[in-house]
Every structure is written in structure tokens, then in C-alpha cells.
Short mmCIF file of C-alpha atoms in Angstrom, two decimals:
data_model
loop_
_atom_site.label_atom_id
_atom_site.label_comp_id
_atom_site.label_asym_id
_atom_site.label_seq_id
_atom_site.Cartn_x
_atom_site.Cartn_y
_atom_site.Cartn_z
CA UNK A 14 -12.45 -27.96 16.57
CA UNK A 15 -13.88 -30.83 14.53
CA UNK A 16 -11.86 -33.46 12.77
CA UNK A 17 -11.78 -34.29 9.08
CA UNK A 18 -10.25 -37.34 7.46
CA UNK A 19 -8.54 -37.43 4.07
CA UNK A 20 -5.58 -38.98 2.35
CA UNK A 21 -3.30 -37.56 5.01
CA UNK A 22 -5.28 -39.02 7.91
CA UNK A 23 -7.05 -37.19 10.74
CA UNK A 24 -6.61 -33.44 10.87
CA UNK A 25 -8.35 -30.81 12.90
CA UNK A 26 -10.19 -28.06 11.02
CA UNK A 27 -8.18 -24.90 11.58
CA UNK A 28 -9.22 -21.82 13.50
CA UNK A 29 -7.28 -18.58 13.86
CA UNK A 30 -4.73 -18.68 16.70
CA UNK A 31 -6.00 -16.99 19.85
CA UNK A 32 -4.92 -13.43 20.54
CA UNK A 33 -2.17 -14.51 22.96
CA UNK A 34 -1.17 -17.79 21.29
CA UNK A 35 2.56 -18.22 20.61
CA UNK A 36 3.76 -17.41 17.10
CA UNK A 37 7.14 -18.19 15.56
CA UNK A 38 8.90 -16.55 12.64
CA UNK A 39 11.84 -18.26 10.91
CA UNK A 40 14.09 -15.82 9.10
CA UNK A 41 15.30 -12.63 10.77
CA UNK A 42 15.81 -10.48 7.70
CA UNK A 43 13.88 -7.29 7.02
CA UNK A 44 10.66 -9.13 6.21
CA UNK A 45 10.91 -11.63 9.07
CA UNK A 46 11.65 -8.90 11.60
CA UNK A 47 8.71 -6.87 10.34
CA UNK A 48 6.35 -9.84 10.66
CA UNK A 49 7.63 -10.56 14.17
CA UNK A 50 7.04 -6.92 15.15
CA UNK A 51 3.46 -6.95 13.83
CA UNK A 52 2.66 -10.22 15.63
CA UNK A 53 4.13 -8.95 18.90
CA UNK A 54 2.23 -5.68 18.63
CA UNK A 55 -0.95 -7.76 18.19
CA UNK A 56 -0.28 -9.42 21.58
CA UNK A 57 1.40 -12.70 20.63
CA UNK A 58 4.53 -14.07 22.30
CA UNK A 59 6.90 -14.34 19.33
CA UNK A 60 9.97 -16.53 18.88
CA UNK A 61 12.26 -15.27 16.11
CA UNK A 62 14.73 -17.75 14.67
CA UNK A 63 17.56 -17.51 12.16
CA UNK A 64 20.40 -19.90 11.36
CA UNK A 65 22.86 -17.01 11.31
CA UNK A 66 24.33 -16.70 14.77
CA UNK A 67 23.11 -13.58 16.55
CA UNK A 68 20.84 -12.52 13.68
CA UNK A 69 17.59 -12.99 15.62
CA UNK A 70 18.83 -11.02 18.63
CA UNK A 71 20.12 -8.27 16.35
CA UNK A 72 16.75 -8.09 14.57
CA UNK A 73 14.92 -7.79 17.88
CA UNK A 74 17.24 -4.97 18.90
CA UNK A 75 16.47 -3.24 15.61
CA UNK A 76 12.74 -3.62 16.28
CA UNK A 77 13.35 -1.91 19.62
CA UNK A 78 14.94 1.04 17.82
CA UNK A 79 12.00 1.27 15.44
CA UNK A 80 9.58 1.31 18.37
CA UNK A 81 11.72 3.97 20.07
CA UNK A 82 11.05 6.13 17.02
CA UNK A 83 7.31 5.64 17.41
CA UNK A 84 7.52 6.61 21.08
CA UNK A 85 9.52 9.73 20.21
CA UNK A 86 6.90 10.74 17.63
CA UNK A 87 4.09 10.21 20.15
CA UNK A 88 2.61 7.30 18.16
CA UNK A 89 3.21 4.73 20.91
CA UNK A 90 3.33 4.88 24.68
CA UNK A 91 6.60 3.87 26.38
CA UNK A 92 4.75 1.21 28.39
CA UNK A 93 3.34 -0.33 25.22
CA UNK A 94 6.82 -0.36 23.70
CA UNK A 95 8.11 -2.32 26.69
CA UNK A 96 5.19 -4.73 26.51
CA UNK A 97 5.85 -5.44 22.82
CA UNK A 98 9.56 -5.99 23.42
CA UNK A 99 8.82 -8.37 26.30
CA UNK A 100 6.94 -10.63 23.89
CA UNK A 101 9.91 -10.98 21.52
CA UNK A 102 12.61 -13.57 22.09
CA UNK A 103 15.20 -15.33 19.92
CA UNK A 104 15.07 -19.06 19.28
CA UNK A 105 18.14 -21.19 18.75
CA UNK A 106 16.60 -24.19 16.97
CA UNK A 107 13.34 -25.35 15.39
CA UNK A 108 12.78 -27.61 18.41
CA UNK A 109 12.25 -24.44 20.45
CA UNK A 110 9.15 -23.69 18.35
CA UNK A 111 7.24 -26.91 19.06
CA UNK A 112 4.47 -25.23 21.06
CA UNK A 113 3.69 -22.55 18.44
CA UNK A 114 0.15 -22.07 17.19
CA UNK A 115 1.51 -20.62 13.96
CA UNK A 116 4.94 -20.69 12.34
CA UNK A 117 5.71 -18.35 9.43
CA UNK A 118 8.78 -19.15 7.32
CA UNK A 119 10.60 -16.22 5.72
CA UNK A 120 13.80 -17.92 4.59
CA UNK A 121 15.65 -17.79 1.26
CA UNK A 122 13.34 -17.71 -1.78
CA UNK A 123 14.28 -21.18 -3.05
CA UNK A 124 12.05 -24.23 -3.29
CA UNK A 125 14.26 -26.95 -1.79
CA UNK A 126 15.29 -25.22 1.45
CA UNK A 127 11.70 -24.14 2.07
CA UNK A 128 10.37 -27.64 1.45
CA UNK A 129 12.89 -29.16 3.85
CA UNK A 130 11.99 -26.66 6.58
CA UNK A 131 8.24 -27.10 6.10
CA UNK A 132 8.50 -30.89 6.35
CA UNK A 133 10.51 -30.50 9.55
CA UNK A 134 7.91 -28.16 11.03
CA UNK A 135 5.09 -30.45 9.95
CA UNK A 136 6.62 -33.31 11.94
CA UNK A 137 7.38 -31.08 14.95
CA UNK A 138 4.25 -29.01 15.52
CA UNK A 139 1.00 -30.12 17.19
CA UNK A 140 -1.77 -31.13 14.79
CA UNK A 141 -3.81 -27.96 15.33
CA UNK A 142 -0.91 -25.60 14.51
CA UNK A 143 -0.87 -23.64 11.27
CA UNK A 144 2.14 -23.25 8.99
CA UNK A 145 2.53 -20.28 6.65
CA UNK A 146 5.04 -19.28 4.00
CA UNK A 147 5.84 -15.67 3.12
CA UNK A 148 7.01 -16.70 -0.35
CA UNK A 149 6.40 -14.06 -2.99
CA UNK A 150 6.28 -16.34 -6.00
CA UNK A 151 6.90 -20.03 -5.22
CA UNK A 152 3.91 -22.36 -5.61
CA UNK A 153 2.25 -23.24 -2.29
CA UNK A 154 1.26 -26.55 -3.85
CA UNK A 155 4.92 -27.31 -4.58
CA UNK A 156 5.99 -26.23 -1.09
CA UNK A 157 3.43 -28.57 0.47
CA UNK A 158 4.75 -31.56 -1.48
CA UNK A 159 6.20 -34.05 1.01
CA UNK A 160 4.37 -32.70 4.06
CA UNK A 161 2.35 -35.27 6.00
CA UNK A 162 -0.34 -32.63 6.62
CA UNK A 163 -0.25 -30.29 3.61
CA UNK A 164 -3.75 -29.03 4.44
CA UNK A 165 -2.41 -26.67 7.08
CA UNK A 166 0.06 -24.86 4.80
CA UNK A 167 -1.08 -21.42 3.64
CA UNK A 168 0.73 -18.66 1.83
CA UNK A 169 0.85 -15.50 3.94
CA UNK A 170 2.58 -12.98 1.70
CA UNK A 171 3.35 -9.67 3.40
CA UNK A 172 4.72 -6.55 1.73
CA UNK A 173 7.67 -4.42 2.72
CA UNK A 174 7.80 -2.52 5.05
CA UNK A 175 5.59 -4.99 6.91
CA UNK A 176 4.55 -2.73 9.82
CA UNK A 177 3.26 -0.10 7.37
CA UNK A 178 1.92 -2.03 4.37
CA UNK A 179 -1.66 -3.22 4.87
CA UNK A 180 -1.90 -6.00 2.29
CA UNK A 181 -1.52 -9.71 2.97
CA UNK A 182 -2.01 -12.17 0.12
CA UNK A 183 -3.60 -15.31 1.57
CA UNK A 184 -2.54 -17.98 -0.89
CA UNK A 185 -4.04 -21.44 -1.03
CA UNK A 186 -2.51 -24.39 -2.83
CA UNK A 187 -4.15 -27.54 -4.15
CA UNK A 188 -3.95 -29.21 -0.72
CA UNK A 189 -4.77 -26.17 1.46
CA UNK A 190 -7.86 -26.71 3.58
CA UNK A 191 -10.40 -23.85 3.26
CA UNK A 192 -10.53 -23.55 7.04
CA UNK A 193 -6.75 -22.95 7.16
CA UNK A 194 -6.99 -20.15 4.62
CA UNK A 195 -9.95 -18.68 6.50
CA UNK A 196 -8.01 -18.82 9.77
CA UNK A 197 -5.09 -16.91 8.23
CA UNK A 198 -7.52 -14.35 6.82
CA UNK A 199 -9.06 -13.80 10.26
CA UNK A 200 -5.64 -13.54 11.86
CA UNK A 201 -4.47 -11.02 9.25
CA UNK A 202 -7.46 -8.80 10.01
CA UNK A 203 -6.74 -9.05 13.73
CA UNK A 204 -3.19 -7.89 12.99
CA UNK A 205 -4.54 -4.79 11.26
CA UNK A 206 -3.96 -6.06 7.74
CA UNK A 207 -6.25 -6.31 4.71
CA UNK A 208 -6.18 -9.88 3.37
CA UNK A 209 -7.01 -10.89 -0.20
CA UNK A 210 -7.36 -14.50 -1.28
CA UNK A 211 -5.24 -15.78 -4.16
CA UNK A 212 -4.92 -19.14 -5.84
CA UNK A 213 -1.36 -20.45 -5.98
CA UNK A 214 -0.29 -19.45 -9.48
CA UNK A 215 3.00 -17.79 -10.57
CA UNK A 216 3.35 -14.36 -8.97
CA UNK A 217 0.03 -14.69 -7.09
CA UNK A 218 -1.83 -11.36 -7.55
CA UNK A 219 0.53 -8.43 -7.08
CA UNK A 220 3.74 -9.76 -8.62
CA UNK A 221 1.78 -11.03 -11.59
CA UNK A 222 -0.43 -8.02 -12.34
CA UNK A 223 2.47 -5.59 -11.73
CA UNK A 224 4.72 -7.07 -14.45
CA UNK A 225 3.51 -4.69 -17.23
CA UNK A 226 4.37 -1.64 -15.14
CA UNK A 227 8.02 -2.52 -15.57
CA UNK A 228 7.83 -4.45 -18.83
CA UNK A 229 6.24 -1.75 -21.00
CA UNK A 230 8.74 0.90 -19.95
CA UNK A 231 11.63 -1.51 -20.51
CA UNK A 232 10.23 -2.27 -23.98
CA UNK A 233 9.99 1.46 -24.73
CA UNK A 234 13.60 1.94 -23.62
CA UNK A 235 14.71 -0.89 -25.90
CA UNK A 236 12.93 0.87 -28.77
CA UNK A 237 14.66 4.15 -27.78
CA UNK A 238 11.25 5.78 -27.48
CA UNK A 239 12.35 8.14 -24.73
CA UNK A 240 14.60 8.56 -21.72
CA UNK A 241 14.06 7.03 -18.28
CA UNK A 242 13.29 10.50 -16.94
CA UNK A 243 10.63 11.12 -19.60
CA UNK A 244 8.93 7.77 -19.06
CA UNK A 245 9.02 8.14 -15.28
CA UNK A 246 7.50 11.57 -15.55
CA UNK A 247 4.74 10.30 -17.81
CA UNK A 248 3.74 7.52 -15.40
CA UNK A 249 3.92 9.78 -12.34
CA UNK A 250 1.52 11.99 -14.25
CA UNK A 251 -0.95 9.09 -14.32
CA UNK A 252 -0.98 9.10 -10.52
CA UNK A 253 1.76 6.58 -9.70
CA UNK A 254 3.97 7.61 -6.80
CA UNK A 255 7.15 6.57 -8.59
CA UNK A 256 7.93 6.03 -12.24
CA UNK A 257 8.94 2.52 -13.38
CA UNK A 258 12.64 3.32 -13.73
CA UNK A 259 12.80 4.99 -10.32
CA UNK A 260 10.95 2.08 -8.79
CA UNK A 261 13.19 -0.56 -10.37
CA UNK A 262 16.22 1.37 -9.11
CA UNK A 263 14.70 1.31 -5.61
CA UNK A 264 13.74 -2.39 -5.69
CA UNK A 265 17.08 -3.42 -7.18
CA UNK A 266 17.42 -4.59 -10.76
CA UNK A 267 18.77 -7.96 -9.67
CA UNK A 268 15.67 -8.61 -7.55
CA UNK A 269 13.22 -7.25 -10.12
CA UNK A 270 14.87 -9.20 -12.95
CA UNK A 271 14.82 -12.47 -10.98
CA UNK A 272 11.11 -12.10 -10.14
CA UNK A 273 10.30 -11.42 -13.79
CA UNK A 274 12.42 -14.38 -14.87
CA UNK A 275 10.76 -16.70 -12.36
CA UNK A 276 7.25 -15.67 -13.46
CA UNK A 277 8.30 -16.06 -17.13
CA UNK A 278 9.69 -19.54 -16.57
CA UNK A 279 6.78 -20.63 -14.39
CA UNK A 280 4.42 -19.65 -17.23
CA UNK A 281 6.38 -21.75 -19.73
CA UNK A 282 7.85 -18.78 -21.57
CA UNK A 283 4.67 -16.74 -22.02
CA UNK A 284 5.77 -13.61 -23.96
CA UNK A 285 3.72 -11.42 -21.65
CA UNK A 286 6.29 -11.95 -18.89
CA UNK A 287 9.47 -12.03 -20.99
CA UNK A 288 12.50 -10.49 -19.22
CA UNK A 289 14.14 -7.45 -20.77
CA UNK A 290 17.56 -7.25 -22.41
CA UNK A 291 17.76 -3.67 -21.14
CA UNK A 292 17.43 -4.79 -17.53
CA UNK A 293 19.73 -7.78 -18.03
CA UNK A 294 22.43 -5.42 -19.27
CA UNK A 295 22.06 -3.34 -16.10
CA UNK A 296 22.34 -6.45 -13.92
CA UNK A 297 25.33 -7.78 -15.88
CA UNK A 298 27.03 -4.41 -15.53
CA UNK A 299 26.48 -4.16 -11.78
CA UNK A 300 24.10 -1.22 -12.15
CA UNK A 301 21.64 -2.63 -9.62
CA UNK A 302 20.01 0.65 -8.61
CA UNK A 303 20.25 2.50 -5.33
CA UNK A 304 21.92 -0.43 -3.57
CA UNK A 305 24.94 -0.03 -5.87
CA UNK A 306 24.62 3.74 -6.28
CA UNK A 307 23.64 3.61 -9.93
CA UNK A 308 21.01 2.05 -12.14
CA UNK A 309 18.95 4.05 -14.59
CA UNK A 310 19.94 6.99 -12.43
CA UNK A 311 23.01 7.91 -10.42
CA UNK A 312 21.74 7.81 -6.85
CA UNK A 313 18.23 9.22 -6.32
CA UNK A 314 16.71 11.19 -9.23
CA UNK A 315 15.98 14.79 -8.28
CA UNK A 316 12.95 14.78 -10.56
CA UNK A 317 10.86 12.96 -7.95
CA UNK A 318 10.50 16.17 -5.95
CA UNK A 319 9.71 18.46 -8.89
CA UNK A 320 6.13 19.73 -9.07
CA UNK A 321 4.40 19.96 -12.47
CA UNK A 322 4.11 23.75 -12.34
CA UNK A 323 7.78 24.37 -11.58
CA UNK A 324 8.89 23.50 -15.10
CA UNK A 325 6.28 25.72 -16.79
CA UNK A 326 7.04 29.42 -17.07
CA UNK A 327 4.34 32.01 -16.37
CA UNK A 328 4.31 33.15 -20.00
CA UNK A 329 3.85 29.59 -21.28
CA UNK A 330 1.06 28.95 -18.79
CA UNK A 331 -0.84 31.99 -20.09
CA UNK A 332 0.01 31.66 -23.81
CA UNK A 333 -2.65 32.13 -26.48
CA UNK A 334 -3.39 28.78 -28.12
CA UNK A 335 -5.85 30.00 -30.73
CA UNK A 336 -8.96 28.08 -31.79
CA UNK A 337 -9.35 24.74 -29.99
CA UNK A 338 -11.95 22.06 -30.68
CA UNK A 339 -12.56 19.17 -28.30
CA UNK A 340 -13.41 16.20 -30.50
CA UNK A 341 -15.25 12.97 -29.82
CA UNK A 342 -16.75 11.39 -26.73
CA UNK A 343 -15.78 9.29 -23.71
CA UNK A 344 -14.21 9.53 -20.28
CA UNK A 345 -10.87 10.91 -21.45
CA UNK A 346 -12.56 13.56 -23.60
CA UNK A 347 -14.68 14.66 -20.65
CA UNK A 348 -11.67 14.79 -18.34
CA UNK A 349 -9.71 16.85 -20.83
CA UNK A 350 -12.62 19.23 -21.32
CA UNK A 351 -13.03 19.74 -17.59
CA UNK A 352 -9.32 20.42 -17.21
CA UNK A 353 -9.24 22.89 -20.11
CA UNK A 354 -12.09 24.74 -18.42
CA UNK A 355 -10.16 24.76 -15.15
CA UNK A 356 -7.10 26.15 -16.92
CA UNK A 357 -9.16 28.82 -18.71
CA UNK A 358 -8.66 27.41 -22.22
CA UNK A 359 -11.68 28.20 -24.39
CA UNK A 360 -12.81 25.49 -26.79
CA UNK A 361 -15.61 24.37 -29.06
CA UNK A 362 -17.19 20.90 -28.86
CA UNK A 363 -17.63 18.47 -31.72
CA UNK A 364 -18.94 15.14 -30.46
CA UNK A 365 -19.64 13.86 -33.99
CA UNK A 366 -16.04 13.07 -34.97
CA UNK A 367 -14.88 9.48 -35.38
CA UNK A 368 -11.81 10.20 -33.26
CA UNK A 369 -11.17 11.52 -29.76
CA UNK A 370 -8.83 14.36 -28.91
CA UNK A 371 -8.19 18.01 -29.78
CA UNK A 372 -8.07 19.91 -33.08
CA UNK A 373 -5.75 22.93 -33.42
CA UNK A 374 -5.81 24.90 -36.68
CA UNK A 375 -5.25 21.94 -38.99
CA UNK A 376 -3.41 19.75 -36.46
CA UNK A 377 -5.26 16.85 -34.88
CA UNK A 378 -4.11 15.52 -31.50
CA UNK A 379 -5.60 12.04 -31.16
CA UNK A 380 -5.71 10.15 -27.88
CA UNK A 381 -3.53 7.15 -28.61
CA UNK A 382 -5.29 3.93 -29.57
CA UNK A 383 -2.15 1.81 -29.55
CA UNK A 384 -1.26 2.94 -33.07
CA UNK A 385 1.54 5.16 -34.33
CA UNK A 386 0.78 8.74 -35.37
CA UNK A 387 2.31 8.06 -38.79
CA UNK A 388 0.00 5.06 -39.28
CA UNK A 389 -3.10 7.10 -38.42
CA UNK A 390 -1.95 10.00 -40.59
CA UNK A 391 -1.53 7.65 -43.57
CA UNK A 392 -4.83 5.82 -43.02
CA UNK A 393 -6.84 9.02 -42.56
CA UNK A 394 -5.10 11.09 -45.22
CA UNK A 395 -4.37 13.67 -42.52
CA UNK A 396 -0.66 14.63 -42.52
CA UNK A 397 -1.14 17.09 -39.64
CA UNK A 398 -1.64 14.48 -36.93
CA UNK A 399 -0.11 13.63 -33.56
CA UNK A 400 -1.02 11.20 -30.80
CA UNK A 401 -1.17 12.14 -27.14
CA UNK A 402 -1.23 9.94 -24.07
CA UNK A 403 -4.14 9.30 -21.74
CA UNK A 404 -4.48 12.13 -19.12
CA UNK A 405 -5.91 9.92 -16.39
CA UNK A 406 -5.18 12.39 -13.59
CA UNK A 407 -5.10 15.86 -15.26
CA UNK A 408 -4.32 17.78 -12.09
CA UNK A 409 -1.35 15.52 -11.31
CA UNK A 410 0.15 15.32 -14.79
CA UNK A 411 3.81 16.34 -14.74
CA UNK A 412 4.26 15.72 -18.41
CA UNK A 413 2.12 14.28 -21.17
CA UNK A 414 3.65 12.06 -23.84
CA UNK A 415 3.13 13.14 -27.43
CA UNK A 416 4.39 11.78 -30.75
CA UNK A 417 4.11 13.43 -34.16
CA UNK A 418 3.55 11.92 -37.59
CA UNK A 419 6.59 12.35 -39.80
CA UNK A 420 5.07 15.11 -41.95
CA UNK A 421 4.02 17.45 -39.13
CA UNK A 422 5.88 20.74 -39.57
CA UNK A 423 7.83 22.59 -36.89
CA UNK A 424 5.19 25.30 -36.45
CA UNK A 425 2.45 22.75 -35.78
CA UNK A 426 4.67 20.87 -33.36
CA UNK A 427 5.31 24.07 -31.45
CA UNK A 428 1.58 24.87 -31.42
CA UNK A 429 0.80 21.49 -29.85
CA UNK A 430 3.49 21.94 -27.23
CA UNK A 431 2.17 25.42 -26.40
CA UNK A 432 -1.28 23.91 -25.71
CA UNK A 433 0.17 21.27 -23.40
CA UNK A 434 2.16 23.87 -21.47
CA UNK A 435 -0.94 26.05 -21.28
CA UNK A 436 -2.55 23.07 -19.51
CA UNK A 437 0.45 22.90 -17.14
CA UNK A 438 1.71 19.73 -18.80
CA UNK A 439 5.31 19.51 -19.94
CA UNK A 440 5.34 18.03 -23.47
CA UNK A 441 7.22 14.72 -23.41
CA UNK A 442 8.04 14.23 -27.07
CA UNK A 443 8.60 10.53 -27.68
CA UNK A 444 9.56 8.54 -30.70
CA UNK A 445 6.45 7.63 -32.71
CA UNK A 446 5.84 4.26 -31.05
CA UNK A 447 2.50 2.45 -30.59
CA UNK A 448 0.66 3.24 -27.37
CA UNK A 449 3.07 5.85 -25.99
CA UNK A 450 3.71 5.32 -22.23
CA UNK A 451 0.63 5.61 -20.02
CA UNK A 452 -1.90 4.09 -22.42
CA UNK A 453 0.04 0.93 -23.17
CA UNK A 454 0.95 0.46 -19.50
CA UNK A 455 -2.59 0.93 -18.18
CA UNK A 456 -4.10 -1.21 -20.92
CA UNK A 457 -1.69 -4.03 -20.10
CA UNK A 458 -2.30 -3.72 -16.33
CA UNK A 459 -6.04 -3.96 -16.95
CA UNK A 460 -5.51 -6.92 -19.29
CA UNK A 461 -3.35 -8.75 -16.75
CA UNK A 462 -5.88 -8.15 -14.00
CA UNK A 463 -8.64 -9.43 -16.27
CA UNK A 464 -6.70 -12.59 -17.04
CA UNK A 465 -6.03 -13.18 -13.33
CA UNK A 466 -9.76 -13.06 -12.64
CA UNK A 467 -10.59 -15.12 -15.75
CA UNK A 468 -8.21 -17.84 -14.55
CA UNK A 469 -9.59 -17.85 -11.01
CA UNK A 470 -6.53 -16.41 -9.28
CA UNK A 471 -8.62 -13.80 -7.48
CA UNK A 472 -11.83 -11.83 -7.87
CA UNK A 473 -12.17 -8.28 -9.23
CA UNK A 474 -12.33 -6.63 -5.81
CA UNK A 475 -9.29 -8.61 -4.69
CA UNK A 476 -7.31 -7.52 -7.74
CA UNK A 477 -8.11 -3.84 -7.12
CA UNK A 478 -7.40 -4.05 -3.39
CA UNK A 479 -4.14 -5.93 -3.90
CA UNK A 480 -2.71 -3.46 -6.38
CA UNK A 481 -3.68 -0.38 -4.38
CA UNK A 482 -2.49 -1.67 -1.01
CA UNK A 483 0.38 -3.91 -2.15
CA UNK A 484 2.14 -1.51 -4.54
CA UNK A 485 0.29 1.78 -3.94
CA UNK A 486 -1.23 2.04 -7.41
CA UNK A 487 -3.60 5.02 -7.80
CA UNK A 488 -6.36 2.63 -8.92
CA UNK A 489 -6.93 -1.05 -9.45
CA UNK A 490 -7.23 -2.68 -12.89
CA UNK A 491 -11.01 -2.94 -12.72
CA UNK A 492 -11.36 0.65 -11.53
CA UNK A 493 -9.43 1.76 -14.62
CA UNK A 494 -11.61 -0.53 -16.72
CA UNK A 495 -14.76 1.06 -15.29
CA UNK A 496 -13.38 4.52 -16.10
CA UNK A 497 -12.12 3.83 -19.61
CA UNK A 498 -14.58 1.20 -20.75
CA UNK A 499 -13.75 -2.13 -22.33
CA UNK A 500 -13.92 -0.80 -25.93
CA UNK A 501 -11.11 1.73 -25.33
CA UNK A 502 -8.87 -0.79 -23.56
CA UNK A 503 -9.43 -3.55 -26.12
CA UNK A 504 -8.91 -1.12 -28.99
CA UNK A 505 -5.54 -0.06 -27.55
CA UNK A 506 -4.46 -3.67 -27.03
CA UNK A 507 -5.55 -4.63 -30.54
CA UNK A 508 -3.53 -1.73 -31.90
CA UNK A 509 -0.45 -2.91 -30.02
CA UNK A 510 -1.01 -6.49 -31.19
CA UNK A 511 -1.30 -5.36 -34.81
CA UNK A 512 1.85 -3.26 -34.50
CA UNK A 513 4.05 -5.90 -32.87
CA UNK A 514 2.34 -9.15 -33.90
CA UNK A 515 3.25 -10.42 -30.46
CA UNK A 516 1.26 -12.75 -28.23
CA UNK A 517 2.30 -10.37 -25.44
CA UNK A 518 -0.62 -8.09 -26.39
CA UNK A 519 -3.35 -10.72 -26.75
CA UNK A 520 -6.62 -9.58 -25.22
CA UNK A 521 -8.00 -11.41 -22.20
CA UNK A 522 -11.19 -13.39 -22.91
CA UNK A 523 -12.81 -11.53 -20.02
CA UNK A 524 -12.26 -8.19 -21.77
CA UNK A 525 -13.57 -9.56 -25.06
CA UNK A 526 -16.73 -10.67 -23.31
CA UNK A 527 -17.15 -7.21 -21.77
CA UNK A 528 -17.51 -5.89 -25.33
CA UNK A 529 -20.56 -8.08 -25.90
CA UNK A 530 -22.38 -7.89 -22.59
#
């Protein structure tokens, strides 16, 4: 190691702890135990500490049970299990951690207790030791305030369950030395993780970019656009493993609400992160999700195990839909055309139209552009008009959202629904709201990712990797942008902005520039 000198005095440039260097974890909850397990499996002697009496020993015992399961399934040898367990030991006080090469704090998500602990560790540990915080949203710069050697503090944000989730956000604050962040990156890779670098801003990468996935559905619920089951089904149809309402029930509405509130406050009340009255009512009423037995759903929704085809009868799947014209151009038009061919639906092509979608005997089904069907019908002088959502993953669509202009008659509505069922998509008839479900959610996720890159929080590859590995999204924001194109995304956002006149839907400067270059 070489030495550098700054305002904090001499400090050794950090390198990743050696493969068998001692590691300590403070906090023996689910996350702390998971981190301790991963470190021990990587070969480190690990001291696990918790102020709750017996908590560290109990967590180690629980790790043993988890490893027993791996042995039973043939995914770990019994000898390896014993070797891992031999590296784990409880610690009774911070003084017991003084020889650690790395200490990771995983205590309560509050600034003051974390700061006090980090200052104590800074005074205790040798100068070449690294200190990391698993905070999910607190500023690393703020946490380092008061440390004598703030250069060695790095955010090391794991995701639950730690042994299974690959992502680690490596977060650097204003005082973090580049060599310290690089050392944590190298260590993360050695532990079998995929690190992405993030600047210390509210929510880092994942918790920031993910906000619209919850926020847009909560906004739709407040507008009474559809039911939780309909909106969940629509988003699962875009390739997400769980719909937003199911996922919030699983996370816990108290936890999800607090994260949203913290990001909102940290961004000085930016409307893009505004908490929802719908979710606040759930929290106030004790409907916290699965942990309390009820949230949006009572227990676990059965719909998560329903395949798209199960809800479509054989007669509906083979129904005659009459003359069909595929209108316009672009990625969504091509995907729809390929899927109609797969499903045996004959159609004509008209690439000269100034709109994208499907024409059915006087009824136009427009891909939503963030505008209501009634607005488009009025502007175009076309009373027979509906808007349909973006079929991003046609073969996975469980249901496609559709909304009709007010003057569409019952026969035309039925005709449109017959076509969707013929394509194996359950029609999810929503209130005529701007952007429907998938389009407004994806457009906002892309916009948030673009702003994160524009503001230097991460790069494009980091944003995509973080969202796919951290929250299992089917694609990253820039992968969606590459598919849809900036004009389609910006057009949808502009439509939403015009409809709501809310700063929430302002377009990222990065996306605007993509229109010109």
C-alpha cells in the first residue's frame, strides 16, 4: 500500500481484503445474517455482532439451517457446510472487532445511530481497514460526517435475500477515496456478486429508479382507473414477475411508504417521488400486506399462479375477428404483427397512417401515447376509437389494458375484446385515463433512469444491470429505450404532462437530447 495525505492526515490507499482476512458484520437481522453467510462462504472468518442478547448466536444457528437445506438438495457438500460454520462466530462488543479488515454495518436505518457506530469503528480499527454501510437510502456523505478517516467509508448495499441476489450497489460519498470504492468492487466480485457504482444521492440507483413502478399504479388506484388485480395483471404481462400491488404487499406497505417518503423528502419535495394517499391509508389502517395478513389482497393473491391461456376459452381463442388492419410503424407495431401471425390472425398492413395500432371495421385501437381515448377521438373526429397498452412481451401478456372513448358503442367494444382474446390476452378494461398501466409505468422508469445518468448517479449499463439484478426487472431502462425509441417515450411523457400539468411527468434532458442526436 502507498500513503496519501489530505485534510484527514495520512491514510493508506485501500486494497480489497485478502481472501482469508477477518470480516465483521454488525446487525444480525435478515440482511446482516445473509451478508455474514456470503462472507463466510467466500472463506473469511466472520464475527457477527448485535446489541440484542443472543441475536448473533441465533442468526448463526439459522445460517446453519439454511446450509443444511443446501446439503440436502445436493448443492453443498457436508464438509463445506462445516467449514463455513467454523468461520462464523458471535461478537459481544465492538472491541472484539478491532482486527477486522472490513466491518459492514447493518443496523437500524437511521442517521444518528449509524453515525455514532461509524465514528466508533473509525477510532477502533487499524488504518488500512475498510468500513462499509449497507444503508439503502441514507447519504454516505452524511454518514461519514464526523469520522476522522471518512475516505474509507463506502456504501455496500446488498439486496434481500443476500445469498441469492447478485447485485451490490457500491456507493461513494463526497469523501470516499476511489481506491476504497474499487476495493469494495473487487471484494464484491470475489464474493460472487455483480457490483455497480453509484454516487451517493437519495435512493442510490435501485430505490430511486424503482419508484415509478409503485407510484404509477398507486396514482391509477387513486383515480379509480382499475382494480389492484387488473393493474397487477397488466404489469405481469409486460414481463414483471410480480405486479406492483402484489409486490408492495410482499415488501410491506409500511416499509415501502417510508422509503418513498424518505426519497421524497431528500429530494426537497420533488413531485416525482410524492407518497400516495392510497398507500398511507393502508398503513394507517394496519393493512401492511402479507406481514399483517392483508393489504391490497387478503393473504397471497391466487392470480399469481394463473397462466394467460387459462382464462381464455377455446371458442374465444378461435373466434372470427373479421377484417384487421395493422396500422403505422415502429417496434410495438412489429411486435404486434408478429404475434398476430403466430396466433393465426390474418391482417392487412398500412404503414402510411399517422397513428400506430389496429383498425377493426370502423374502430381504431391506438397504442396509447399518454393521452385519453376521448381526447384522441375528439381531436381526430373519430368517435370509434380506443387506446390499448404497450404489448412489450406478447407471449407473456396475461391481460392487455384497453380504454374506450365515451362514444364507442357496445358492439364495437365487444369486437375489440374478441380480438384481444383471440390473441390470448384478457381485455383489462380500464377507466379512460392517460397512459393506461404499462405505458405510463415503463415511460416513467425510462425517464427516471435517464435522469439518474444525466445527474451522474450511475452510467447506462449500471442502471440496466442494477434494475435487472436488484429487483428482477425484465429489462433495464435503457434497454426499453433502445426498443421503443426516444420519440415514443418522450411523446408518452409529454401526453401525461399535458393531461396532469404536473412536474412529475417532466422529461429528462437526456431523453430530449436523444430526440436531436
